[in-house]
CSV table of C-alpha atoms and ligand atoms in Angstrom, one decimal:
chain,number,residue,atom,x,y,z
A,92,MET,CA,0.0,0.0,0.0
A,93,LYS,CA,2.6,2.4,1.2
A,94,LYS,CA,4.9,1.4,-1.7
A,95,TRP,CA,2.3,2.3,-4.3
A,96,GLY,CA,1.5,5.5,-2.6
A,97,THR,CA,5.1,6.6,-2.8
A,98,LEU,CA,5.3,5.6,-6.4
A,99,SER,CA,2.3,7.5,-7.5
A,100,LEU,CA,3.4,10.5,-5.6
A,101,THR,CA,6.8,10.3,-7.4
A,102,LEU,CA,5.0,10.0,-10.7
A,103,LEU,CA,2.8,12.9,-10.0
A,104,LEU,CA,5.7,15.0,-9.1
A,105,ALA,CA,7.6,14.0,-12.2
A,106,VAL,CA,4.7,14.7,-14.4
A,107,GLY,CA,4.2,18.0,-12.6
A,108,LEU,CA,7.8,19.0,-13.1
A,109,LEU,CA,7.7,18.1,-16.8
A,110,THR,CA,4.5,20.2,-17.3
A,111,ALA,CA,6.1,23.1,-15.5
A,112,CYS,CA,9.2,22.9,-17.7
A,113,GLY,CA,7.1,22.8,-20.8
A,114,GLN,CA,5.0,25.8,-19.8
A,115,ASN,CA,8.1,27.7,-18.7
A,116,LYS,CA,9.8,27.0,-22.1
A,117,ASN,CA,6.8,28.0,-24.2
A,118,GLY,CA,5.9,30.9,-22.1
A,119,ASN,CA,9.3,32.5,-21.8
A,120,ASP,CA,10.6,31.8,-25.2
A,121,SER,CA,7.6,33.0,-27.0
A,122,ALA,CA,9.0,36.4,-27.7
A,123,ALA,CA,12.4,35.2,-28.8
A,124,SER,CA,13.3,34.2,-32.3
A,125,GLY,CA,11.1,32.9,-35.0
A,126,GLU,CA,10.4,29.3,-34.2
A,127,ALA,CA,7.0,27.7,-34.7
A,128,ASN,CA,5.0,27.9,-31.6
A,129,THR,CA,3.4,24.5,-31.3
A,130,GLY,CA,1.3,23.8,-28.3
A,131,SER,CA,1.8,27.0,-26.5
A,132,THR,CA,-1.1,29.1,-25.2
A,133,THR,CA,0.7,32.5,-25.6
A,134,LYS,CA,0.8,33.5,-29.2
A,135,LYS,CA,4.3,33.8,-30.5
A,136,THR,CA,5.5,37.1,-32.1
A,137,LEU,CA,7.3,37.1,-35.4
A,138,THR,CA,9.1,40.5,-35.9
A,139,LEU,CA,9.5,41.7,-39.4
A,140,GLY,CA,12.0,44.4,-40.3
A,141,THR,CA,11.3,46.4,-43.4
A,142,SER,CA,12.0,49.8,-45.0
A,143,ALA,CA,8.5,51.0,-45.8
A,144,ASP,CA,9.5,53.6,-48.4
A,145,PHE,CA,9.1,51.2,-51.3
A,146,PRO,CA,5.7,51.0,-53.0
A,147,PRO,CA,4.3,48.4,-54.0
A,148,TYR,CA,6.6,46.2,-51.9
A,149,GLU,CA,6.1,48.0,-48.5
A,150,PHE,CA,4.7,51.5,-47.9
A,151,HIS,CA,2.6,53.6,-45.6
A,152,LYS,CA,-1.0,54.1,-46.4
A,153,VAL,CA,-3.8,55.6,-44.4
A,154,ILE,CA,-6.5,52.9,-44.2
A,155,ASP,CA,-9.7,53.7,-42.3
A,156,GLY,CA,-8.1,56.8,-40.9
A,157,LYS,CA,-5.1,54.9,-39.6
A,158,ASP,CA,-1.5,54.9,-40.8
A,159,SER,CA,-0.7,51.3,-41.9
A,160,ILE,CA,2.2,49.6,-43.5
A,161,VAL,CA,1.0,47.6,-46.6
A,162,GLY,CA,2.4,46.1,-49.7
A,163,PHE,CA,3.1,42.7,-51.3
A,164,ASP,CA,6.1,42.0,-49.0
A,165,ILE,CA,3.8,42.6,-46.0
A,166,ASN,CA,1.2,40.2,-47.4
A,167,ILE,CA,3.9,37.6,-47.7
A,168,ALA,CA,5.1,38.3,-44.1
A,169,LYS,CA,1.5,37.9,-42.8
A,170,ASP,CA,1.2,34.5,-44.5
A,171,ILE,CA,4.5,33.4,-43.0
A,172,ALA,CA,3.3,34.4,-39.6
A,173,ALA,CA,-0.1,32.8,-40.1
A,174,ASP,CA,1.5,29.5,-41.2
A,175,MET,CA,3.6,29.5,-38.0
A,176,GLY,CA,0.6,30.4,-35.8
A,177,ALA,CA,2.5,33.6,-34.8
A,178,GLU,CA,1.5,37.2,-34.5
A,179,LEU,CA,3.2,39.6,-36.9
A,180,GLU,CA,4.9,42.7,-35.6
A,181,ILE,CA,6.3,45.2,-38.2
A,182,LYS,CA,9.2,47.5,-37.6
A,183,ASP,CA,9.8,50.2,-40.1
A,184,LEU,CA,13.6,50.8,-40.2
A,185,PRO,CA,16.2,52.4,-42.5
A,186,PHE,CA,17.1,49.9,-45.3
A,187,ASP,CA,20.8,50.0,-44.5
A,188,SER,CA,20.2,48.9,-40.9
A,189,LEU,CA,18.1,45.9,-41.6
A,190,LEU,CA,20.7,43.2,-41.8
A,191,ASN,CA,22.4,44.4,-38.6
A,192,GLU,CA,19.1,44.4,-36.8
A,193,LEU,CA,18.6,40.8,-38.0
A,194,SER,CA,22.1,39.6,-36.8
A,195,SER,CA,21.6,41.3,-33.4
A,196,GLY,CA,18.2,39.5,-33.0
A,197,ARG,CA,16.1,42.6,-32.7
A,198,ILE,CA,14.0,41.4,-35.7
A,199,ASP,CA,13.3,37.8,-36.9
A,200,MET,CA,13.2,38.4,-40.6
A,201,VAL,CA,13.7,41.0,-43.3
A,202,ILE,CA,11.3,41.3,-46.2
A,203,SER,CA,12.1,44.5,-47.9
A,204,GLY,CA,12.7,44.0,-51.6
A,205,LEU,CA,16.0,42.4,-50.6
A,206,SER,CA,18.2,41.3,-53.4
A,207,PRO,CA,20.4,38.2,-52.8
A,208,THR,CA,24.0,39.4,-53.0
A,209,GLU,CA,27.0,37.3,-52.2
A,210,GLU,CA,28.0,39.6,-49.4
A,211,ARG,CA,24.6,39.4,-47.8
A,212,ARG,CA,24.6,35.7,-48.1
A,213,LYS,CA,27.7,35.5,-46.0
A,214,ALA,CA,26.1,37.6,-43.2
A,215,VAL,CA,22.6,36.1,-43.0
A,216,GLU,CA,20.4,33.2,-44.3
A,217,LEU,CA,18.6,34.1,-47.6
A,218,SER,CA,15.4,32.3,-48.6
A,219,ASP,CA,14.4,31.1,-52.1
A,220,ILE,CA,13.6,33.9,-54.6
A,221,TYR,CA,9.9,34.9,-54.3
A,222,TYR,CA,9.7,37.5,-57.1
A,223,LYS,CA,11.8,39.1,-59.8
A,224,ALA,CA,11.9,42.6,-61.3
A,225,GLU,CA,14.3,44.8,-63.3
A,226,GLN,CA,16.0,48.0,-62.5
A,227,SER,CA,15.0,51.4,-63.9
A,228,VAL,CA,16.5,54.8,-64.5
A,229,VAL,CA,14.2,57.7,-63.5
A,230,VAL,CA,14.9,61.3,-64.7
A,231,ARG,CA,13.1,64.6,-65.2
A,232,GLU,CA,10.7,64.5,-68.1
A,233,ALA,CA,12.7,66.9,-70.2
A,234,ASP,CA,15.8,64.6,-69.9
A,235,LYS,CA,14.1,61.5,-71.1
A,236,ASP,CA,15.9,61.2,-74.5
A,237,LYS,CA,19.2,62.6,-73.1
A,238,PHE,CA,19.5,59.7,-70.7
A,239,SER,CA,18.2,56.8,-72.8
A,240,THR,CA,21.3,54.6,-72.4
A,241,MET,CA,23.5,53.5,-69.5
A,242,ASP,CA,26.5,55.2,-71.3
A,243,SER,CA,24.7,58.5,-71.3
A,244,LEU,CA,24.8,58.4,-67.5
A,245,LYS,CA,28.6,58.7,-67.4
A,246,GLY,CA,29.7,61.7,-65.3
A,247,THR,CA,26.2,62.5,-64.1
A,248,LYS,CA,24.8,63.0,-60.6
A,249,ILE,CA,22.9,59.9,-59.6
A,250,GLY,CA,20.6,59.3,-56.6
A,251,VAL,CA,20.4,55.9,-54.9
A,252,GLN,CA,19.3,54.4,-51.7
A,253,THR,CA,22.0,53.9,-49.1
A,254,GLY,CA,23.1,50.3,-48.7
A,255,SER,CA,21.2,49.1,-51.8
A,256,ILE,CA,22.4,47.2,-54.9
A,257,GLN,CA,21.5,50.3,-56.8
A,258,GLU,CA,24.3,52.1,-54.9
A,259,GLU,CA,26.8,49.5,-56.1
A,260,LEU,CA,25.4,49.6,-59.6
A,261,ALA,CA,25.8,53.4,-59.7
A,262,LYS,CA,29.4,53.1,-58.4
A,263,GLY,CA,30.2,51.2,-61.6
A,264,ILE,CA,29.1,54.1,-63.8
A,265,GLU,CA,32.2,56.0,-65.0
A,266,GLY,CA,32.6,59.4,-63.4
A,267,ALA,CA,29.2,59.3,-61.7
A,268,GLN,CA,28.7,61.4,-58.6
A,269,LEU,CA,26.5,59.5,-56.1
A,270,THR,CA,24.0,60.9,-53.7
A,271,SER,CA,23.0,58.1,-51.3
A,272,LEU,CA,19.9,58.7,-49.2
A,273,GLY,CA,17.9,56.8,-46.7
A,274,LYS,CA,14.5,56.9,-48.5
A,275,ILE,CA,13.4,56.6,-52.1
A,276,SER,CA,11.1,59.6,-51.6
A,277,GLU,CA,14.1,61.7,-50.7
A,278,ILE,CA,15.9,60.7,-53.9
A,279,VAL,CA,12.8,61.6,-55.9
A,280,LEU,CA,12.8,65.1,-54.3
A,281,GLN,CA,16.5,65.5,-55.2
A,282,LEU,CA,15.6,64.7,-58.8
A,283,GLN,CA,12.7,67.2,-58.8
A,284,SER,CA,14.8,69.9,-57.4
A,285,ASN,CA,17.7,69.4,-60.0
A,286,ARG,CA,20.2,68.2,-57.3
A,287,VAL,CA,20.6,64.9,-59.1
A,288,ASP,CA,20.3,64.1,-62.8
A,289,ALA,CA,19.0,60.5,-62.5
A,290,ALA,CA,17.9,57.9,-60.0
A,291,ILE,CA,18.4,54.1,-60.2
A,292,ILE,CA,15.4,52.4,-58.7
A,293,GLU,CA,13.7,49.0,-58.8
A,294,GLY,CA,11.3,48.8,-61.7
A,295,PRO,CA,8.1,48.4,-59.9
A,296,VAL,CA,9.0,51.1,-57.4
A,297,ALA,CA,10.0,53.5,-60.2
A,298,LYS,CA,6.6,52.9,-61.9
A,299,SER,CA,4.8,53.6,-58.7
A,300,PHE,CA,6.6,56.9,-58.1
A,301,VAL,CA,6.4,58.0,-61.8
A,302,LYS,CA,2.6,57.5,-61.6
A,303,ASN,CA,2.3,59.6,-58.4
A,304,VAL,CA,4.9,62.3,-58.9
A,305,LYS,CA,4.7,65.0,-61.6
A,306,GLY,CA,7.5,65.7,-64.0
A,307,ILE,CA,9.5,62.4,-63.7
A,308,VAL,CA,9.7,59.5,-66.1
A,309,ILE,CA,11.4,56.2,-66.7
A,310,THR,CA,14.0,56.2,-69.5
A,311,ASP,CA,15.0,53.4,-71.9
A,312,ALA,CA,18.3,52.9,-70.1
A,313,LYS,CA,18.6,49.4,-68.7
A,314,PRO,CA,20.8,48.9,-65.7
A,315,GLU,CA,22.2,45.4,-65.5
A,316,ALA,CA,22.0,44.0,-62.0
A,317,GLU,CA,23.4,40.6,-61.3
A,318,ASP,CA,21.2,39.9,-58.3
A,319,ASP,CA,17.7,40.0,-59.8
A,320,GLY,CA,15.0,38.5,-57.6
A,321,TYR,CA,14.0,39.1,-54.0
A,322,VAL,CA,14.6,37.0,-50.9
A,323,VAL,CA,13.7,36.9,-47.2
A,324,GLY,CA,16.6,37.5,-44.8
A,325,ILE,CA,16.8,35.5,-41.6
A,326,LYS,CA,19.5,35.4,-38.9
A,327,LYS,CA,22.5,33.2,-39.7
A,328,GLY,CA,21.9,29.7,-38.4
A,329,ASN,CA,18.2,29.9,-37.9
A,330,THR,CA,17.5,27.2,-40.4
A,331,GLU,CA,14.2,26.3,-38.7
A,332,LEU,CA,12.7,29.7,-39.6
A,333,LEU,CA,14.4,29.5,-43.0
A,334,ASP,CA,12.7,26.2,-43.8
A,335,GLN,CA,9.3,27.6,-42.6
A,336,VAL,CA,9.7,30.7,-44.8
A,337,ASN,CA,10.6,28.6,-47.8
A,338,LYS,CA,7.6,26.4,-47.3
A,339,THR,CA,5.3,29.3,-47.2
A,340,LEU,CA,6.9,30.9,-50.2
A,341,SER,CA,6.6,27.8,-52.3
A,342,ARG,CA,2.9,27.4,-51.2
A,343,LEU,CA,2.2,31.1,-52.2
A,344,ASN,CA,4.0,30.6,-55.5
A,345,SER,CA,2.1,27.4,-56.4
A,346,GLU,CA,-1.2,29.1,-55.5
A,347,GLY,CA,-0.4,32.1,-57.7
A,348,LYS,CA,-0.7,34.3,-54.6
A,349,ILE,CA,2.4,36.4,-55.1
A,350,ASP,CA,1.4,37.7,-58.5
A,351,GLN,CA,-2.0,38.4,-57.0
A,352,TYR,CA,-0.5,40.3,-54.1
A,353,VAL,CA,1.8,42.3,-56.5
A,354,THR,CA,-1.3,43.4,-58.5
A,355,GLU,CA,-3.3,44.3,-55.5
A,356,ALA,CA,-0.5,46.2,-53.9
A,357,SER,CA,0.2,48.1,-57.1
A,358,GLU,CA,-3.4,49.2,-57.2
A,359,LEU,CA,-3.4,50.2,-53.6
A,360,ALA,CA,-0.2,52.3,-54.2
A,361,GLU,CA,-2.0,54.2,-57.0
A,362,LYS,CA,-5.1,55.1,-55.0
B,460,LIG,N1,16.7,45.5,-54.1
B,460,LIG,C1,17.6,46.5,-53.6
B,460,LIG,C2,18.5,45.9,-52.6
B,460,LIG,O1,18.3,44.8,-52.1
B,460,LIG,C3,16.9,47.6,-52.9
B,460,LIG,C4,15.9,47.3,-51.9
B,460,LIG,C5,15.4,48.5,-51.1
B,460,LIG,N2,14.2,48.1,-50.3
B,460,LIG,C6,13.5,49.0,-49.6
B,460,LIG,N3,12.4,48.6,-49.0
B,460,LIG,N4,13.7,50.3,-49.7
B,460,LIG,O2,19.5,46.5,-52.4
């Protein structure tokens, strides 16, 4: 009798301890870094870092009187979070700070029209490519024919985003004087006020700005970027989140969702 009593008490204690450990782990770890939150009661947070100056990828829009961050990258981020059963938190940060924020663990993933360069691949994990686009040259309307080839940009003043592949691209143009700025809208302002001659911008973003801003156009010049396509950035070594992200991306691709998101976001950016 006594023996059984001790045994069941021990068992009870052991089970109790195990449960406590489980709860502790799920409860305390839930805010940490992008792992699927299976079986926990507190909803896990997945923190996205993005530079929301980039319509139709990510941009600010007042929706129902409230400033919101929207765009097709944001749709993708929401789906990744949903597939993980996590709550998405969005941090709007300068583009050139995103990979550092990732490495320091202040954000779990970067979705920000990020191109997969070799240098970035050394620093962080990069997902499969989820979308592709080309580069564009944007100039003042009157200069459209003057700057119709890449050669014609030699020795000109060029505006680019700090830390972007466009900055590297512009560095390769002979005699070009670069103005590197934090936001695309700032580059467009420089162009409008004659402080730069041209801007190199991702095609879809260039289209969106040209539609909304008077006096600027896309020229026929075609910048050649090696790293076409966009990827999600994840902290080095977090292969669990990387696998999860790739799974969601391949599902979205096969369901035709990414093209749909691009169309919807482009429409939203024009409104
Ligand atoms: N695709 C370019 C790069 O990776 C520019 C991306 C800029 N993204 C942004 N949200 N402003 O360098």
